[in-house]
Amino acid sequence: MISTDIQTAAQKLLQGQLVAIPTETVYGLAACIDQPEALKNIFLTKQRPFFDPLIVHVSDRAQAQSCVSWWPKVAQTLAENFWPGPLTLVLPKSDQISDLITSGLQTVGVRCPRHPMTHKLLELVQKPLAAPSANKFGRTSPTLAAHVQSEFTEDLFILDGGACDVGIESSILQITLNHEKIQLQLLRQGHIDQQQIDQVLLDKNFSYEWSHGGFENSDQLVAPGQMRHHYMPSVPLVIVHPDFDWKKQKQDLQQKLDAVILPEDFAKISQPNTNIQSYTELILSEEPHLAARQLYAYLRSAADKKTDIILFRCQKFHLSSSWQAIWERLSKAATLKWTERRSL
Ligand code: TXA
Ligand code: MG
């Protein structure tokens, strides 16, 4: 059921039911953090493996502090500057946070979302809400209430907050202490990038170092949330060179597609067929903020066209730093990337 009734949403959460919530990034599938059955239900409903931890959504910094056992000045400063907003901070968890939420990790991801309806909801519930994106595991994230409804057959209460403003998931920043030195690692790219974080922290004279290497491509879980495939539409997405010519290169493309071996879970979602006849092009704005907002909705509507594949032409500007977060998602959503960076 799609509704704008925040009071009812709050009641349902307090009774241990799941509610889909709007955020500025994507819609989330939420449960109160103190309701173990509801938390389990998130994983079951999403068909998400229990090893993939949930992000905890808080109403303010004080509530965030109740979820963690360490709240360094760096976290305080970042929260002051970027919250409410699309930045998740990963810090050592407090006793309030169960292993079900963190998948047994000793850390928890917390963020304060910016959407006014969810902000009001968090105030009414007076408890943090655990919420992953409201899609089936591995698939395209929802940026409209109707997307959430189309994902699940269950009777789900969906709080309708319109189209998501940012359109891609929050940036995830892990903060650790290594030999007395603060270390930062961007586990997931998002709207807020390393440069913006540096700007805020260097301005306040913080001393810290960046740790990289979190983006190895692997079918196995290197670290949570870092799999090679994710965000996949129900029709295979293929990334091609800007000059790709369907008529001349269709046979070559078919050969490439025939050679693709997706891991079993993803093959069920986006396995290409052996005789492609039609394609739909995914065309995004050249302006990255707008493109991020369009990305998932456009992927979904392209897939709805019952086409054999979705084509995305990779241009040189797509490889610039302002496109990194979108490019990361396109790459993971793609069944095949048939383009050489060098030749662009
Ligand atoms: O914008 C967002 O972050 C959205 C909205 C709903 O808030 N949420 C979201 O949740 O994208 P989800 O579950 O789809 O992605 C969260 C990612 C997962 O890949 C998970 O592995 C990672 O965050 N994560 C959660 N807790 C973590 C932790 N303690 N350490 C490392 N990664 C963590
Ligand atoms: Mg997700």
PDB file of N, CA, C and O in Angstrom, residues 101-152:
ATOM      1  N   ILE A 101      22.027  -6.906  12.598  1.00  0.00           N
ATOM      2  CA  ILE A 101      22.167  -5.675  11.813  1.00  0.00           C
ATOM      3  C   ILE A 101      23.537  -5.619  11.137  1.00  0.00           C
ATOM      4  O   ILE A 101      23.654  -5.264   9.974  1.00  0.00           O
ATOM      5  N   THR A 102      24.579  -5.996  11.889  1.00  0.00           N
ATOM      6  CA  THR A 102      25.947  -5.818  11.372  1.00  0.00           C
ATOM      7  C   THR A 102      26.498  -7.093  10.729  1.00  0.00           C
ATOM      8  O   THR A 102      27.668  -7.131  10.353  1.00  0.00           O
ATOM      9  N   SER A 103      25.668  -8.129  10.652  1.00  0.00           N
ATOM     10  CA  SER A 103      26.117  -9.429  10.124  1.00  0.00           C
ATOM     11  C   SER A 103      27.348  -9.928  10.876  1.00  0.00           C
ATOM     12  O   SER A 103      28.283 -10.478  10.275  1.00  0.00           O
ATOM     13  N   GLY A 104      27.354  -9.668  12.162  1.00  0.00           N
ATOM     14  CA  GLY A 104      28.448 -10.175  12.994  1.00  0.00           C
ATOM     15  C   GLY A 104      29.671  -9.276  13.023  1.00  0.00           C
ATOM     16  O   GLY A 104      30.609  -9.532  13.776  1.00  0.00           O
ATOM     17  N   LEU A 105      29.680  -8.202  12.232  1.00  0.00           N
ATOM     18  CA  LEU A 105      30.822  -7.280  12.267  1.00  0.00           C
ATOM     19  C   LEU A 105      30.795  -6.495  13.576  1.00  0.00           C
ATOM     20  O   LEU A 105      29.730  -6.304  14.175  1.00  0.00           O
ATOM     21  N   GLN A 106      31.933  -6.008  13.979  1.00  0.00           N
ATOM     22  CA  GLN A 106      32.000  -5.187  15.189  1.00  0.00           C
ATOM     23  C   GLN A 106      31.737  -3.706  14.884  1.00  0.00           C
ATOM     24  O   GLN A 106      31.784  -2.862  15.773  1.00  0.00           O
ATOM     25  N   THR A 107      31.488  -3.409  13.611  1.00  0.00           N
ATOM     26  CA  THR A 107      31.226  -2.018  13.230  1.00  0.00           C
ATOM     27  C   THR A 107      29.789  -1.870  12.749  1.00  0.00           C
ATOM     28  O   THR A 107      29.148  -2.854  12.380  1.00  0.00           O
ATOM     29  N   VAL A 108      29.312  -0.619  12.755  1.00  0.00           N
ATOM     30  CA  VAL A 108      27.961  -0.354  12.239  1.00  0.00           C
ATOM     31  C   VAL A 108      28.004   0.882  11.331  1.00  0.00           C
ATOM     32  O   VAL A 108      28.764   1.820  11.587  1.00  0.00           O
ATOM     33  N   GLY A 109      27.197   0.858  10.286  1.00  0.00           N
ATOM     34  CA  GLY A 109      27.064   2.033   9.419  1.00  0.00           C
ATOM     35  C   GLY A 109      25.878   2.861   9.897  1.00  0.00           C
ATOM     36  O   GLY A 109      24.779   2.333  10.054  1.00  0.00           O
ATOM     37  N   VAL A 110      26.104   4.160  10.166  1.00  0.00           N
ATOM     38  CA  VAL A 110      24.996   5.037  10.595  1.00  0.00           C
ATOM     39  C   VAL A 110      24.905   6.253   9.677  1.00  0.00           C
ATOM     40  O   VAL A 110      25.918   6.780   9.228  1.00  0.00           O
ATOM     41  N   ARG A 111      23.655   6.641   9.431  1.00  0.00           N
ATOM     42  CA  ARG A 111      23.494   7.891   8.682  1.00  0.00           C
ATOM     43  C   ARG A 111      22.183   8.578   9.056  1.00  0.00           C
ATOM     44  O   ARG A 111      21.216   7.932   9.472  1.00  0.00           O
ATOM     45  N   CYS A 112      22.173   9.906   8.917  1.00  0.00           N
ATOM     46  CA  CYS A 112      20.986  10.701   9.205  1.00  0.00           C
ATOM     47  C   CYS A 112      20.436  11.182   7.861  1.00  0.00           C
ATOM     48  O   CYS A 112      21.035  12.032   7.203  1.00  0.00           O
ATOM     49  N   PRO A 113      19.305  10.602   7.424  1.00  0.00           N
ATOM     50  CA  PRO A 113      18.780  10.942   6.095  1.00  0.00           C
ATOM     51  C   PRO A 113      18.149  12.326   6.056  1.00  0.00           C
ATOM     52  O   PRO A 113      17.719  12.859   7.087  1.00  0.00           O
ATOM     53  N   ARG A 114      18.097  12.901   4.854  1.00  0.00           N
ATOM     54  CA  ARG A 114      17.666  14.299   4.716  1.00  0.00           C
ATOM     55  C   ARG A 114      16.199  14.443   4.331  1.00  0.00           C
ATOM     56  O   ARG A 114      15.645  15.541   4.376  1.00  0.00           O
ATOM     57  N   HIS A 115      15.543  13.356   3.946  1.00  0.00           N
ATOM     58  CA  HIS A 115      14.159  13.499   3.476  1.00  0.00           C
ATOM     59  C   HIS A 115      13.235  13.928   4.625  1.00  0.00           C
ATOM     60  O   HIS A 115      13.213  13.279   5.674  1.00  0.00           O
ATOM     61  N   PRO A 116      12.459  15.024   4.456  1.00  0.00           N
ATOM     62  CA  PRO A 116      11.653  15.542   5.573  1.00  0.00           C
ATOM     63  C   PRO A 116      10.652  14.523   6.132  1.00  0.00           C
ATOM     64  O   PRO A 116      10.410  14.502   7.348  1.00  0.00           O
ATOM     65  N   MET A 117      10.061  13.666   5.290  1.00  0.00           N
ATOM     66  CA  MET A 117       9.070  12.700   5.805  1.00  0.00           C
ATOM     67  C   MET A 117       9.742  11.657   6.691  1.00  0.00           C
ATOM     68  O   MET A 117       9.221  11.283   7.741  1.00  0.00           O
ATOM     69  N   THR A 118      10.888  11.197   6.271  1.00  0.00           N
ATOM     70  CA  THR A 118      11.583  10.187   7.078  1.00  0.00           C
ATOM     71  C   THR A 118      12.167  10.823   8.332  1.00  0.00           C
ATOM     72  O   THR A 118      12.237  10.197   9.389  1.00  0.00           O
ATOM     73  N   HIS A 119      12.524  12.078   8.218  1.00  0.00           N
ATOM     74  CA  HIS A 119      13.003  12.792   9.404  1.00  0.00           C
ATOM     75  C   HIS A 119      11.894  12.857  10.462  1.00  0.00           C
ATOM     76  O   HIS A 119      12.100  12.569  11.630  1.00  0.00           O
ATOM     77  N   LYS A 120      10.702  13.200  10.010  1.00  0.00           N
ATOM     78  CA  LYS A 120       9.530  13.272  10.891  1.00  0.00           C
ATOM     79  C   LYS A 120       9.225  11.882  11.473  1.00  0.00           C
ATOM     80  O   LYS A 120       8.933  11.730  12.668  1.00  0.00           O
ATOM     81  N   LEU A 121       9.325  10.871  10.602  1.00  0.00           N
ATOM     82  CA  LEU A 121       9.062   9.496  11.034  1.00  0.00           C
ATOM     83  C   LEU A 121      10.033   9.078  12.147  1.00  0.00           C
ATOM     84  O   LEU A 121       9.627   8.497  13.159  1.00  0.00           O
ATOM     85  N   LEU A 122      11.308   9.395  11.968  1.00  0.00           N
ATOM     86  CA  LEU A 122      12.317   9.040  12.978  1.00  0.00           C
ATOM     87  C   LEU A 122      12.024   9.748  14.298  1.00  0.00           C
ATOM     88  O   LEU A 122      12.214   9.186  15.379  1.00  0.00           O
ATOM     89  N   GLU A 123      11.519  10.968  14.207  1.00  0.00           N
ATOM     90  CA  GLU A 123      11.168  11.706  15.432  1.00  0.00           C
ATOM     91  C   GLU A 123       9.996  11.048  16.142  1.00  0.00           C
ATOM     92  O   GLU A 123       9.959  10.961  17.367  1.00  0.00           O
ATOM     93  N   LEU A 124       9.025  10.575  15.364  1.00  0.00           N
ATOM     94  CA  LEU A 124       7.845   9.920  15.954  1.00  0.00           C
ATOM     95  C   LEU A 124       8.220   8.580  16.593  1.00  0.00           C
ATOM     96  O   LEU A 124       7.759   8.244  17.683  1.00  0.00           O
ATOM     97  N   VAL A 125       9.027   7.808  15.896  1.00  0.00           N
ATOM     98  CA  VAL A 125       9.387   6.465  16.361  1.00  0.00           C
ATOM     99  C   VAL A 125      10.351   6.543  17.553  1.00  0.00           C
ATOM    100  O   VAL A 125      10.321   5.686  18.450  1.00  0.00           O
ATOM    101  N   GLN A 126      11.173   7.553  17.565  1.00  0.00           N
ATOM    102  CA  GLN A 126      12.177   7.762  18.621  1.00  0.00           C
ATOM    103  C   GLN A 126      13.147   6.610  18.783  1.00  0.00           C
ATOM    104  O   GLN A 126      13.621   6.326  19.897  1.00  0.00           O
ATOM    105  N   LYS A 127      13.364   5.894  17.706  1.00  0.00           N
ATOM    106  CA  LYS A 127      14.332   4.801  17.704  1.00  0.00           C
ATOM    107  C   LYS A 127      15.018   4.808  16.354  1.00  0.00           C
ATOM    108  O   LYS A 127      14.396   5.148  15.347  1.00  0.00           O
ATOM    109  N   PRO A 128      16.264   4.369  16.310  1.00  0.00           N
ATOM    110  CA  PRO A 128      16.904   4.253  14.997  1.00  0.00           C
ATOM    111  C   PRO A 128      16.229   3.175  14.158  1.00  0.00           C
ATOM    112  O   PRO A 128      15.640   2.232  14.700  1.00  0.00           O
ATOM    113  N   LEU A 129      16.314   3.334  12.849  1.00  0.00           N
ATOM    114  CA  LEU A 129      15.725   2.371  11.908  1.00  0.00           C
ATOM    115  C   LEU A 129      16.818   1.746  11.032  1.00  0.00           C
ATOM    116  O   LEU A 129      17.599   2.482  10.415  1.00  0.00           O
ATOM    117  N   ALA A 130      16.840   0.424  11.015  1.00  0.00           N
ATOM    118  CA  ALA A 130      17.762  -0.263  10.100  1.00  0.00           C
ATOM    119  C   ALA A 130      17.067  -0.351   8.751  1.00  0.00           C
ATOM    120  O   ALA A 130      15.896  -0.729   8.686  1.00  0.00           O
ATOM    121  N   ALA A 131      17.765   0.021   7.696  1.00  0.00           N
ATOM    122  CA  ALA A 131      17.129  -0.023   6.371  1.00  0.00           C
ATOM    123  C   ALA A 131      18.148  -0.180   5.254  1.00  0.00           C
ATOM    124  O   ALA A 131      18.991   0.691   5.049  1.00  0.00           O
ATOM    125  N   PRO A 132      18.055  -1.255   4.515  1.00  0.00           N
ATOM    126  CA  PRO A 132      18.804  -1.367   3.255  1.00  0.00           C
ATOM    127  C   PRO A 132      17.947  -0.760   2.156  1.00  0.00           C
ATOM    128  O   PRO A 132      16.792  -0.382   2.407  1.00  0.00           O
ATOM    129  N   SER A 133      18.472  -0.675   0.941  1.00  0.00           N
ATOM    130  CA  SER A 133      17.647  -0.189  -0.159  1.00  0.00           C
ATOM    131  C   SER A 133      16.484  -1.167  -0.377  1.00  0.00           C
ATOM    132  O   SER A 133      16.635  -2.371  -0.188  1.00  0.00           O
ATOM    133  N   ALA A 134      15.322  -0.627  -0.775  1.00  0.00           N
ATOM    134  CA  ALA A 134      14.089  -1.439  -0.842  1.00  0.00           C
ATOM    135  C   ALA A 134      13.942  -2.140  -2.187  1.00  0.00           C
ATOM    136  O   ALA A 134      12.981  -1.916  -2.914  1.00  0.00           O
ATOM    137  N   ASN A 135      14.929  -2.981  -2.500  1.00  0.00           N
ATOM    138  CA  ASN A 135      14.880  -3.777  -3.742  1.00  0.00           C
ATOM    139  C   ASN A 135      15.306  -5.194  -3.395  1.00  0.00           C
ATOM    140  O   ASN A 135      15.947  -5.420  -2.371  1.00  0.00           O
ATOM    141  N   LYS A 136      14.993  -6.122  -4.283  1.00  0.00           N
ATOM    142  CA  LYS A 136      15.498  -7.490  -4.120  1.00  0.00           C
ATOM    143  C   LYS A 136      17.016  -7.438  -4.237  1.00  0.00           C
ATOM    144  O   LYS A 136      17.568  -6.605  -4.973  1.00  0.00           O
ATOM    145  N   PHE A 137      17.666  -8.340  -3.523  1.00  0.00           N
ATOM    146  CA  PHE A 137      19.128  -8.359  -3.457  1.00  0.00           C
ATOM    147  C   PHE A 137      19.769  -8.368  -4.854  1.00  0.00           C
ATOM    148  O   PHE A 137      19.375  -9.153  -5.719  1.00  0.00           O
ATOM    149  N   GLY A 138      20.731  -7.464  -5.066  1.00  0.00           N
ATOM    150  CA  GLY A 138      21.479  -7.444  -6.324  1.00  0.00           C
ATOM    151  C   GLY A 138      20.843  -6.631  -7.430  1.00  0.00           C
ATOM    152  O   GLY A 138      21.436  -6.442  -8.484  1.00  0.00           O
ATOM    153  N   ARG A 139      19.629  -6.172  -7.211  1.00  0.00           N
ATOM    154  CA  ARG A 139      18.892  -5.519  -8.296  1.00  0.00           C
ATOM    155  C   ARG A 139      18.886  -3.998  -8.169  1.00  0.00           C
ATOM    156  O   ARG A 139      19.345  -3.438  -7.181  1.00  0.00           O
ATOM    157  N   THR A 140      18.328  -3.367  -9.187  1.00  0.00           N
ATOM    158  CA  THR A 140      18.289  -1.905  -9.261  1.00  0.00           C
ATOM    159  C   THR A 140      17.556  -1.301  -8.061  1.00  0.00           C
ATOM    160  O   THR A 140      16.471  -1.750  -7.705  1.00  0.00           O
ATOM    161  N   SER A 141      18.140  -0.272  -7.475  1.00  0.00           N
ATOM    162  CA  SER A 141      17.530   0.362  -6.300  1.00  0.00           C
ATOM    163  C   SER A 141      16.319   1.208  -6.707  1.00  0.00           C
ATOM    164  O   SER A 141      16.270   1.713  -7.827  1.00  0.00           O
ATOM    165  N   PRO A 142      15.342   1.383  -5.801  1.00  0.00           N
ATOM    166  CA  PRO A 142      14.130   2.140  -6.130  1.00  0.00           C
ATOM    167  C   PRO A 142      14.267   3.627  -5.791  1.00  0.00           C
ATOM    168  O   PRO A 142      14.743   3.995  -4.722  1.00  0.00           O
ATOM    169  N   THR A 143      13.818   4.472  -6.704  1.00  0.00           N
ATOM    170  CA  THR A 143      13.834   5.908  -6.429  1.00  0.00           C
ATOM    171  C   THR A 143      12.425   6.520  -6.468  1.00  0.00           C
ATOM    172  O   THR A 143      12.268   7.729  -6.423  1.00  0.00           O
ATOM    173  N   LEU A 144      11.416   5.657  -6.571  1.00  0.00           N
ATOM    174  CA  LEU A 144      10.007   6.077  -6.513  1.00  0.00           C
ATOM    175  C   LEU A 144       9.243   5.038  -5.687  1.00  0.00           C
ATOM    176  O   LEU A 144       9.613   3.856  -5.698  1.00  0.00           O
ATOM    177  N   ALA A 145       8.136   5.459  -5.051  1.00  0.00           N
ATOM    178  CA  ALA A 145       7.316   4.507  -4.288  1.00  0.00           C
ATOM    179  C   ALA A 145       6.841   3.365  -5.193  1.00  0.00           C
ATOM    180  O   ALA A 145       6.822   2.191  -4.795  1.00  0.00           O
ATOM    181  N   ALA A 146       6.496   3.701  -6.442  1.00  0.00           N
ATOM    182  CA  ALA A 146       5.998   2.674  -7.370  1.00  0.00           C
ATOM    183  C   ALA A 146       7.068   1.622  -7.676  1.00  0.00           C
ATOM    184  O   ALA A 146       6.746   0.449  -7.887  1.00  0.00           O
ATOM    185  N   HIS A 147       8.350   2.035  -7.683  1.00  0.00           N
ATOM    186  CA  HIS A 147       9.423   1.053  -7.899  1.00  0.00           C
ATOM    187  C   HIS A 147       9.423   0.032  -6.770  1.00  0.00           C
ATOM    188  O   HIS A 147       9.621  -1.157  -6.996  1.00  0.00           O
ATOM    189  N   VAL A 148       9.233   0.516  -5.537  1.00  0.00           N
ATOM    190  CA  VAL A 148       9.247  -0.392  -4.375  1.00  0.00           C
ATOM    191  C   VAL A 148       8.103  -1.390  -4.524  1.00  0.00           C
ATOM    192  O   VAL A 148       8.284  -2.596  -4.341  1.00  0.00           O
ATOM    193  N   GLN A 149       6.938  -0.870  -4.883  1.00  0.00           N
ATOM    194  CA  GLN A 149       5.774  -1.747  -5.011  1.00  0.00           C
ATOM    195  C   GLN A 149       6.010  -2.841  -6.063  1.00  0.00           C
ATOM    196  O   GLN A 149       5.619  -3.993  -5.862  1.00  0.00           O
ATOM    197  N   SER A 150       6.686  -2.473  -7.128  1.00  0.00           N
ATOM    198  CA  SER A 150       6.905  -3.470  -8.185  1.00  0.00           C
ATOM    199  C   SER A 150       7.958  -4.514  -7.795  1.00  0.00           C
ATOM    200  O   SER A 150       8.061  -5.552  -8.432  1.00  0.00           O
ATOM    201  N   GLU A 151       8.746  -4.241  -6.747  1.00  0.00           N
ATOM    202  CA  GLU A 151       9.788  -5.185  -6.327  1.00  0.00           C
ATOM    203  C   GLU A 151       9.239  -6.361  -5.520  1.00  0.00           C
ATOM    204  O   GLU A 151       9.784  -7.451  -5.546  1.00  0.00           O
ATOM    205  N   PHE A 152       8.172  -6.086  -4.744  1.00  0.00           N
ATOM    206  CA  PHE A 152       7.745  -7.084  -3.756  1.00  0.00           C
ATOM    207  C   PHE A 152       6.298  -7.508  -3.978  1.00  0.00           C
ATOM    208  O   PHE A 152       5.453  -6.683  -4.311  1.00  0.00           O
TER     209      PHE A 152
END
